[in-house]
PDB file of C-alpha atoms in Angstrom:
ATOM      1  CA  UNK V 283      11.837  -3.453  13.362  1.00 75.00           C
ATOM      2  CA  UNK V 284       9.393  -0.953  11.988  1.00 82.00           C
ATOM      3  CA  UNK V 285       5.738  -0.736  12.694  1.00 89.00           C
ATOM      4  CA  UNK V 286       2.789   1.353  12.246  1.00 94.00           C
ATOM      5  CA  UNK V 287      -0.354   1.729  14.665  1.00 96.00           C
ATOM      6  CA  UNK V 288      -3.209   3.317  13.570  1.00 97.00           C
ATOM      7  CA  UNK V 289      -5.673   4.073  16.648  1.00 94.00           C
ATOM      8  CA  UNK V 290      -9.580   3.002  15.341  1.00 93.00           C
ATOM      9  CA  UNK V 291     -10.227   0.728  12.993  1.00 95.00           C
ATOM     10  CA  UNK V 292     -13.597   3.159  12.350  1.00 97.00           C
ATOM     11  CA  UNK V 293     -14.122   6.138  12.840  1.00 98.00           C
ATOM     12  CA  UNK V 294     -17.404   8.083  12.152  1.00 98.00           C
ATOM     13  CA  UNK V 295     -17.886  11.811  11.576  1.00 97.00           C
ATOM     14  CA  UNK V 296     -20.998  14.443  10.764  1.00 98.00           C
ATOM     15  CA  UNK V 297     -20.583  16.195   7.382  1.00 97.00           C
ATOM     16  CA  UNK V 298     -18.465  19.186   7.920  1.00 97.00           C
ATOM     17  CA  UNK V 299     -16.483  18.304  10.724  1.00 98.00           C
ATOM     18  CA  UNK V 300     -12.995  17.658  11.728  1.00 98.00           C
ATOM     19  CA  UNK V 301     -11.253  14.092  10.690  1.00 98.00           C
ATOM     20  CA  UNK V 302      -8.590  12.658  12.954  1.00 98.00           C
ATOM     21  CA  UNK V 303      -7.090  10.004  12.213  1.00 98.00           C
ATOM     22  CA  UNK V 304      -4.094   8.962  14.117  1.00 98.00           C
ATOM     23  CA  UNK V 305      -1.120   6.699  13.446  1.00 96.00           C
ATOM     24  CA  UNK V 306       1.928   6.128  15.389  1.00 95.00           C
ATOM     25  CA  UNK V 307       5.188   4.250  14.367  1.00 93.00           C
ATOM     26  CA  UNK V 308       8.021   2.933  15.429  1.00 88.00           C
ATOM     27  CA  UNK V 309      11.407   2.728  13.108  1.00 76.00           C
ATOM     28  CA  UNK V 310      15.569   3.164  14.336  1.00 69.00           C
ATOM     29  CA  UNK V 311      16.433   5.042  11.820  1.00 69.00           C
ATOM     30  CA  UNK V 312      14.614   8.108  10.598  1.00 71.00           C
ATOM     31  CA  UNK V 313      11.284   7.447   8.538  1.00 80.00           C
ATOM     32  CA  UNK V 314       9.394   8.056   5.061  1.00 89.00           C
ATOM     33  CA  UNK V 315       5.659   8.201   6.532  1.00 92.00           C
ATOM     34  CA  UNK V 316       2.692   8.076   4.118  1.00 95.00           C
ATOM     35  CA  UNK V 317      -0.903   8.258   4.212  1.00 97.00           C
ATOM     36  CA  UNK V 318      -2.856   6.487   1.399  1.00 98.00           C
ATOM     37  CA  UNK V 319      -6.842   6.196   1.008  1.00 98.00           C
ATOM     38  CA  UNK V 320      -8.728   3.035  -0.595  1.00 97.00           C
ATOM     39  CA  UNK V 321     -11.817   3.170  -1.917  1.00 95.00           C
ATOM     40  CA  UNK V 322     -13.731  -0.006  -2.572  1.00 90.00           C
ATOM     41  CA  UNK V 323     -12.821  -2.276  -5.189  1.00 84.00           C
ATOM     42  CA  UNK V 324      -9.720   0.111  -5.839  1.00 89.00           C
ATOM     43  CA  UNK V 325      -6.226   0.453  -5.152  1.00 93.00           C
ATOM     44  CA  UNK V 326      -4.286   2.869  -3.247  1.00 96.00           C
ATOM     45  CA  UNK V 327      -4.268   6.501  -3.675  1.00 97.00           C
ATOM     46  CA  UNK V 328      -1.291   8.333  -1.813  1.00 96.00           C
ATOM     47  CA  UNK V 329      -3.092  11.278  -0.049  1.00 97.00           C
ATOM     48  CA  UNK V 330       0.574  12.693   1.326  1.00 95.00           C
ATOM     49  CA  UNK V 331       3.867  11.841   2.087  1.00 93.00           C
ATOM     50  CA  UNK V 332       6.921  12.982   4.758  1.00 90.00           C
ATOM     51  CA  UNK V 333      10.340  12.839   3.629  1.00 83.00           C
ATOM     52  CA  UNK V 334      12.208  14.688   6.181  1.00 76.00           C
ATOM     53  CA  UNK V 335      11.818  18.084   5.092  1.00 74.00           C
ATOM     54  CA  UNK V 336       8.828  19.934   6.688  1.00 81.00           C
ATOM     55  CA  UNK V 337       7.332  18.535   9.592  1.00 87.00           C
ATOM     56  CA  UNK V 338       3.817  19.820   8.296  1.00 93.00           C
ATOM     57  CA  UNK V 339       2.653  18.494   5.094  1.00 94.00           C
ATOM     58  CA  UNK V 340      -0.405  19.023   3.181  1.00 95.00           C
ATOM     59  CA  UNK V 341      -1.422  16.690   0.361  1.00 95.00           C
ATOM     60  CA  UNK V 342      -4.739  16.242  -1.963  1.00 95.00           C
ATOM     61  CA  UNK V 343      -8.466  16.567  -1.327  1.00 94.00           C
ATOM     62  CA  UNK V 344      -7.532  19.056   1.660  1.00 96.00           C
ATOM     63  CA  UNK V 345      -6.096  16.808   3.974  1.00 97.00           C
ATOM     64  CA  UNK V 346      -2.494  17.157   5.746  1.00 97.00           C
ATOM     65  CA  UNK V 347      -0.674  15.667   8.150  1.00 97.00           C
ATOM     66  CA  UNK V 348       2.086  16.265  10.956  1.00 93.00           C
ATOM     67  CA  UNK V 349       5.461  14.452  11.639  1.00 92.00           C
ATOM     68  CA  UNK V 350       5.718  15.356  15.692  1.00 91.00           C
ATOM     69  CA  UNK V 351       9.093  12.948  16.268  1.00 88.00           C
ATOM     70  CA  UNK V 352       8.877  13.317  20.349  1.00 89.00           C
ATOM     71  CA  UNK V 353       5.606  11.752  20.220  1.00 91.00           C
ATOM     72  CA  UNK V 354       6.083   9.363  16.977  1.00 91.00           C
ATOM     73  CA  UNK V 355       3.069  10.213  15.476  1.00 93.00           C
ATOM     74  CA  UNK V 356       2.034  11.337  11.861  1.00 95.00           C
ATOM     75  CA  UNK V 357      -1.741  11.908  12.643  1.00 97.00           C
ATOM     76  CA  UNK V 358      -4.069  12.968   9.403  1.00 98.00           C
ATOM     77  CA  UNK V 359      -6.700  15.749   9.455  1.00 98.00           C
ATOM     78  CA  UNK V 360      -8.940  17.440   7.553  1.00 98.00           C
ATOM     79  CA  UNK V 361     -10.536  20.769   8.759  1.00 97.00           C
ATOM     80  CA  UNK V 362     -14.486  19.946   6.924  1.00 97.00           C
ATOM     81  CA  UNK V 363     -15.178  16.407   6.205  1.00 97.00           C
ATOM     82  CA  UNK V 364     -17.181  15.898   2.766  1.00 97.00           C
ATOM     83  CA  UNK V 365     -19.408  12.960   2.174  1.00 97.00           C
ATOM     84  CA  UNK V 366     -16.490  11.805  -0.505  1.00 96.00           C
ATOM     85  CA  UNK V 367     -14.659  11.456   1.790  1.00 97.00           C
ATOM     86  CA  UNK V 368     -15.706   7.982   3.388  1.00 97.00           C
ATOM     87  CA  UNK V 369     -13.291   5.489   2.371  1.00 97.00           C
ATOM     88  CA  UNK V 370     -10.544   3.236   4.441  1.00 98.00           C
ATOM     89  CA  UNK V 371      -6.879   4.975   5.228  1.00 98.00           C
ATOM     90  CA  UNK V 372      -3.792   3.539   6.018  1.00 98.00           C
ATOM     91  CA  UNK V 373      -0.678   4.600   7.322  1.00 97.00           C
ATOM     92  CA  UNK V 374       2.807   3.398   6.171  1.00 95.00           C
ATOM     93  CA  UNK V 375       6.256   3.973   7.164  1.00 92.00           C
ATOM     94  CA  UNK V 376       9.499   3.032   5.005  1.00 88.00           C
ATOM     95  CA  UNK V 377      13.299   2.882   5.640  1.00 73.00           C
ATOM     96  CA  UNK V 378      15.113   4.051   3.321  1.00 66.00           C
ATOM     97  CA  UNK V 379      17.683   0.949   3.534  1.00 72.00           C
ATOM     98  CA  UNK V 380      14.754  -1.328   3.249  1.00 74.00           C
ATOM     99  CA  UNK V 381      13.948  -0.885  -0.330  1.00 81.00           C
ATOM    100  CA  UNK V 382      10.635  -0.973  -1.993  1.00 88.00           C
ATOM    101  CA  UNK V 383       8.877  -2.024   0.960  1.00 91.00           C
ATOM    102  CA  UNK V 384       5.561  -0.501   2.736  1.00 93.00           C
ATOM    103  CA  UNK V 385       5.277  -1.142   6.106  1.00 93.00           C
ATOM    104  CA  UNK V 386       1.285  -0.543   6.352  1.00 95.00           C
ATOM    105  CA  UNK V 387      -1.025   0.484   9.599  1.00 96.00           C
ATOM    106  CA  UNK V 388      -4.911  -1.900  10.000  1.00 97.00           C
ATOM    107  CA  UNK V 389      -6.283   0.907   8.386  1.00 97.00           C
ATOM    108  CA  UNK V 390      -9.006   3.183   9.600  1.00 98.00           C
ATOM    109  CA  UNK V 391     -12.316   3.425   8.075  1.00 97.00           C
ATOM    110  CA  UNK V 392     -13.742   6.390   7.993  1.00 98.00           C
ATOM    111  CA  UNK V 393     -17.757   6.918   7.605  1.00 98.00           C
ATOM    112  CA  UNK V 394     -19.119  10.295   6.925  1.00 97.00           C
ATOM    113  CA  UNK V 395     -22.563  10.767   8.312  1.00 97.00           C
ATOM    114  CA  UNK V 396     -25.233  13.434   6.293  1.00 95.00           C
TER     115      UNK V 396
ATOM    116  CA  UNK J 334       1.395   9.779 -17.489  1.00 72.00           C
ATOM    117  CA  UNK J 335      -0.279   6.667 -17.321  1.00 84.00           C
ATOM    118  CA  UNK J 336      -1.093   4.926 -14.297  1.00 94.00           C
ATOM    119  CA  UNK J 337       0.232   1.600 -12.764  1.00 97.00           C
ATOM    120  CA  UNK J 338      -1.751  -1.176 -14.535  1.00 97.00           C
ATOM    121  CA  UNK J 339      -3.045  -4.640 -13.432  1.00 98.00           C
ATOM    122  CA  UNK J 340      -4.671  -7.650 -15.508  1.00 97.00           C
ATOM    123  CA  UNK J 341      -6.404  -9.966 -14.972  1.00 97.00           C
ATOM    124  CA  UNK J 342      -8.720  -7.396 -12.986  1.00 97.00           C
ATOM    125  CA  UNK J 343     -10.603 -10.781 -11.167  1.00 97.00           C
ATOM    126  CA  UNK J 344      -9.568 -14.449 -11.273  1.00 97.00           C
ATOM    127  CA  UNK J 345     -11.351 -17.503 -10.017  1.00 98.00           C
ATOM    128  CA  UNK J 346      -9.262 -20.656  -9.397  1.00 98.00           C
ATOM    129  CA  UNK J 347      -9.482 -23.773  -7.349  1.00 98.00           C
ATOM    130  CA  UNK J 348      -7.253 -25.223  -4.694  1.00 98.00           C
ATOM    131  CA  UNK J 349      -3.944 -26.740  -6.377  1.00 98.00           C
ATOM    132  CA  UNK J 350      -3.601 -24.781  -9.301  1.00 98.00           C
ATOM    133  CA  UNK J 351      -1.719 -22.118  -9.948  1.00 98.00           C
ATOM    134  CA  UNK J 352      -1.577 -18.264 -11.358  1.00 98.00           C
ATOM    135  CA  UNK J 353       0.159 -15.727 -13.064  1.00 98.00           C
ATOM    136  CA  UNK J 354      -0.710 -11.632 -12.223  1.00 98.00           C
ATOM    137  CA  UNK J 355       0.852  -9.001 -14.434  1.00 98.00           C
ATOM    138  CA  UNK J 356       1.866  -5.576 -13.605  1.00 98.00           C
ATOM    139  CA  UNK J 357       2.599  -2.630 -16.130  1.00 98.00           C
ATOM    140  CA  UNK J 358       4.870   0.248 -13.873  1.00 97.00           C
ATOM    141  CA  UNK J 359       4.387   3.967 -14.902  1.00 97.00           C
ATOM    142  CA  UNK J 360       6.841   4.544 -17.372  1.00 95.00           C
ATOM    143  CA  UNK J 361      10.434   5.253 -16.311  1.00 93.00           C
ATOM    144  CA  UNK J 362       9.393   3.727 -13.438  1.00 94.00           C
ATOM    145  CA  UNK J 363      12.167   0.880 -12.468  1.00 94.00           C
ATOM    146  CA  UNK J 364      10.865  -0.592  -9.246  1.00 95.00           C
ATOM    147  CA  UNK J 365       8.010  -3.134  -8.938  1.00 97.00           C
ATOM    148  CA  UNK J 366       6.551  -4.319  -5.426  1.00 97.00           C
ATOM    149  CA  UNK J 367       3.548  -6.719  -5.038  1.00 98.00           C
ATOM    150  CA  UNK J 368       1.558  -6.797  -1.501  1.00 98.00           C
ATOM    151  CA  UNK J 369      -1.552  -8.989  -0.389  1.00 98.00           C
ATOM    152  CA  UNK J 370      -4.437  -7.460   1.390  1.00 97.00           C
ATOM    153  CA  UNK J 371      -6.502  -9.896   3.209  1.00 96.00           C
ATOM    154  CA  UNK J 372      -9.127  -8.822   5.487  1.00 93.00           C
ATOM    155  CA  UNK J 373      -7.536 -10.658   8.578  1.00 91.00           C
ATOM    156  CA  UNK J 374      -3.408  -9.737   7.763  1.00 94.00           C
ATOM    157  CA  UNK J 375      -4.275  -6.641   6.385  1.00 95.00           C
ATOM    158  CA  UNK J 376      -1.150  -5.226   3.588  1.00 97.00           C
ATOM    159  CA  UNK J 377       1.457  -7.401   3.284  1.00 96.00           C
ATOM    160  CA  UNK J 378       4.567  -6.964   1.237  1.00 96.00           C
ATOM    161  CA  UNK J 379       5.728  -9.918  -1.331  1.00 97.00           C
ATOM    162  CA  UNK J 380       8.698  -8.504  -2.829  1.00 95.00           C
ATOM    163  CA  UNK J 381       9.649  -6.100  -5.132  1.00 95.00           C
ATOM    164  CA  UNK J 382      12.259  -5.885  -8.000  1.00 96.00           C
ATOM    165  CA  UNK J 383      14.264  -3.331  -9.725  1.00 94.00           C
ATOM    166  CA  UNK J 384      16.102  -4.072 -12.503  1.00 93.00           C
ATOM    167  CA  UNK J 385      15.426  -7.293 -13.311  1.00 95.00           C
ATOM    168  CA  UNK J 386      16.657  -8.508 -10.092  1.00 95.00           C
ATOM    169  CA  UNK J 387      14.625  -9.248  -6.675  1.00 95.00           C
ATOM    170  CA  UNK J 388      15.729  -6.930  -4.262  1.00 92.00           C
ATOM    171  CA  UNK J 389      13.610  -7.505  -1.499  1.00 92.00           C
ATOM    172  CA  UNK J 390      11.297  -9.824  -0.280  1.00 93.00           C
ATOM    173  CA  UNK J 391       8.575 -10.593   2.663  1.00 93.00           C
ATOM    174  CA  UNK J 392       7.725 -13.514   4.593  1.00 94.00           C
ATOM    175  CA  UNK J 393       5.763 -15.754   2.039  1.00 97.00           C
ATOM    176  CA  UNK J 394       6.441 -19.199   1.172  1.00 97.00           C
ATOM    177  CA  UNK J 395       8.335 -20.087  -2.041  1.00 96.00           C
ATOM    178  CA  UNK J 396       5.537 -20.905  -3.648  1.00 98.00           C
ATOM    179  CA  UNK J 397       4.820 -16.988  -4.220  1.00 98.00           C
ATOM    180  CA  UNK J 398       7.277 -16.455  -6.951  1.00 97.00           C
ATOM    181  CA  UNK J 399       7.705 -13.162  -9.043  1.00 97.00           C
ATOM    182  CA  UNK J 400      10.060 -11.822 -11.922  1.00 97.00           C
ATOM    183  CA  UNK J 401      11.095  -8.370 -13.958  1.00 98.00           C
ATOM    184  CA  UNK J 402      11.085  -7.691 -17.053  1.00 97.00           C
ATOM    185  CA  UNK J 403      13.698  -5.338 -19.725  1.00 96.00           C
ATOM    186  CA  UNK J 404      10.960  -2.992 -20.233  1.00 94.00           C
ATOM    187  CA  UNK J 405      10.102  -3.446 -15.893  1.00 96.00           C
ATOM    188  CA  UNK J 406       7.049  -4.827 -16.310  1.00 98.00           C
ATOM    189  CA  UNK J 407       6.329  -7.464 -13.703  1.00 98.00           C
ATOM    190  CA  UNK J 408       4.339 -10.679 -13.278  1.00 98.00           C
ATOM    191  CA  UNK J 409       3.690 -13.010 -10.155  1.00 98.00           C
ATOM    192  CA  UNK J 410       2.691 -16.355  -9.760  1.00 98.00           C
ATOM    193  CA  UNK J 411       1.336 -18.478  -7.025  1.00 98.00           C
ATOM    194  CA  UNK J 412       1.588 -21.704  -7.572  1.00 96.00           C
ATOM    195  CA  UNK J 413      -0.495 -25.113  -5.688  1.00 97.00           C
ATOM    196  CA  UNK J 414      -2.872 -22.029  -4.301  1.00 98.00           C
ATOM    197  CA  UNK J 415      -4.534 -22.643  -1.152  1.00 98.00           C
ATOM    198  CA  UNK J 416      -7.727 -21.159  -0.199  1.00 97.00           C
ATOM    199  CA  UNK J 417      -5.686 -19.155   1.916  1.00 97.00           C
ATOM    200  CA  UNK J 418      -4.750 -17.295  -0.773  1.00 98.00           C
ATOM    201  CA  UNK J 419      -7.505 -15.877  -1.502  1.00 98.00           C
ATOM    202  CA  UNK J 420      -6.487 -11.952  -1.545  1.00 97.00           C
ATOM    203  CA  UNK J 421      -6.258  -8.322  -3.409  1.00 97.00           C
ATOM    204  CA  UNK J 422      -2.851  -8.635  -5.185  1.00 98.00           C
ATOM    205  CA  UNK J 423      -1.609  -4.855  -5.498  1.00 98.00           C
ATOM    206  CA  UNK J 424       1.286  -3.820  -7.439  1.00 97.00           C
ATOM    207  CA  UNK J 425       3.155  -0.428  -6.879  1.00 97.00           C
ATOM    208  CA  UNK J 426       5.726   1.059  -8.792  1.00 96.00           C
ATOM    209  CA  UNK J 427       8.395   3.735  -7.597  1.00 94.00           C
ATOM    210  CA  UNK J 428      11.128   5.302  -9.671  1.00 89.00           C
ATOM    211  CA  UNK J 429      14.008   3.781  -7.378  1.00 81.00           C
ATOM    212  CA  UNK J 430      12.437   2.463  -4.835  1.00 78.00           C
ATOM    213  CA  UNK J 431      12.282   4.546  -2.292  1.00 80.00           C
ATOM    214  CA  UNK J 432      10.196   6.899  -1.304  1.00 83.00           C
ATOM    215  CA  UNK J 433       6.253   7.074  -2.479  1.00 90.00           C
ATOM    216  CA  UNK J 434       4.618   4.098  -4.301  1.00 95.00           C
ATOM    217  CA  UNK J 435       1.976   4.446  -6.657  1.00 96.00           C
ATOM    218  CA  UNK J 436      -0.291   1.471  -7.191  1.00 97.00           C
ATOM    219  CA  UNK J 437      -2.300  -0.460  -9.609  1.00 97.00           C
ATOM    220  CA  UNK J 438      -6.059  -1.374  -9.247  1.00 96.00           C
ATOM    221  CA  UNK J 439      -5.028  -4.623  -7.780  1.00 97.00           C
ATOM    222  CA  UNK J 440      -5.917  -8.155  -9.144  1.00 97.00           C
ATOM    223  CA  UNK J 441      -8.891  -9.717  -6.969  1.00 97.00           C
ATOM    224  CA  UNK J 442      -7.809 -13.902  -6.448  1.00 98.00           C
ATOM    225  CA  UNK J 443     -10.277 -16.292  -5.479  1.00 98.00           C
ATOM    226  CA  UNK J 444      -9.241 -19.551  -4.580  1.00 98.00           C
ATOM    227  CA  UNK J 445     -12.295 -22.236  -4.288  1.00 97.00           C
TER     228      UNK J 445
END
């Protein structure tokens, strides 16, 4: 069966630096991986998505993300962290046989600190 | 394009009842799946439908029902609701399926 774990269910940075969050899954067969953000009292917004072409992926508002197989992980980062940035993310992994269905992380929050 | 829509935006029911959530896909958009985020279970996926037809579907009791539409809009219902039901009720539509999901703003249930 599928799963995602995403490492810290908060995570707090300073203005201008790095954001890491991580996510690792688990899946038999080989994955879609996505990384949407929430902001309150909204839906989801897909940030960035794998589908088996390059293992490095960049997506919107800066972020981007990489598929490392060996190690199962999809991590996210962002090189400067903005104050728009706060919001919660989740990771989510999908199998291609297993139609229409997200598979989703806890979900990190993420607080940016002035 | 237009986005994934939702309505009612907030709903307020009691214990027994029950409910009906719509969802309008992006157009050309053929697939339809519903998820509950709770605080405690986190996203969970209903089921979704493509064509008309449920494809796929979660672990929820029967009383979470859904169907399609021709034109692939989508409704829900939840029927004797519990307070456990209580929940954000997201839609998302893909084109097939699989692959990305775009979703709605999500229909807020409270169940008193």
């Amino acid at each position: 069966a599928q799963s995602v774990t995403q490492l810290g269910s908060h995570v707090s940075v300073s203005e201008g630096a790095l954001v890491l969050l991580r996510c690792n899954y688990s899946s038999s067969v080989p994955p879609y991986l996505f990384w949407y953000v929430q902001y309150p009292n909204q839906g989801l917004q897909l940030l960035l998505k794998y589908t088996s072409a390059a293992t490095l992926v960049k997506g919107i508002n800066g972020f981007e993300a990489e598929f490392k197989k060996s190690e199962t992980s999809f991590h996210l980062t962002k090189p400067s962290a903005h104050m728009s940035d706060a919001a919660e993310y989740f990771c989510a992994v999908s199998d291609p046989k297993n139609t229409g269905k997200l598979i989703f992380g806890q979900g990190t929050t993420l607080q940016v600190k002035p | 394009k237009a986005g994934v829509t939702q309505t009612p935006r907030y709903l307020i029911k009691t214990r027994g009842q029950q409910v009906t959530l719509s969802c309008s896909p992006i157009s050309g958009h053929r697939s339809v799946s519903w998820y509950q985020q709770t605080p405690g279970q986190g996203l969970q996926f209903l089921f979704e439908y493509f064509s008309e037809t449920q494809r796929n579907k979660g672990n929820f009791p029967g009383r979470f029902s859904g169907r399609q539409f021709s034109n692939s809009r989508s409704e829900m219902n939840v029927s004797t609701l519990e307070l456990g039901d209580s929940a954000l009720y997201l839609c998302a539509s893909s084109a097939r399926g699989v692959g990305e999901q775009f979703f709605g703003p999500g229909t807020r249930l409270t169940v008193l």
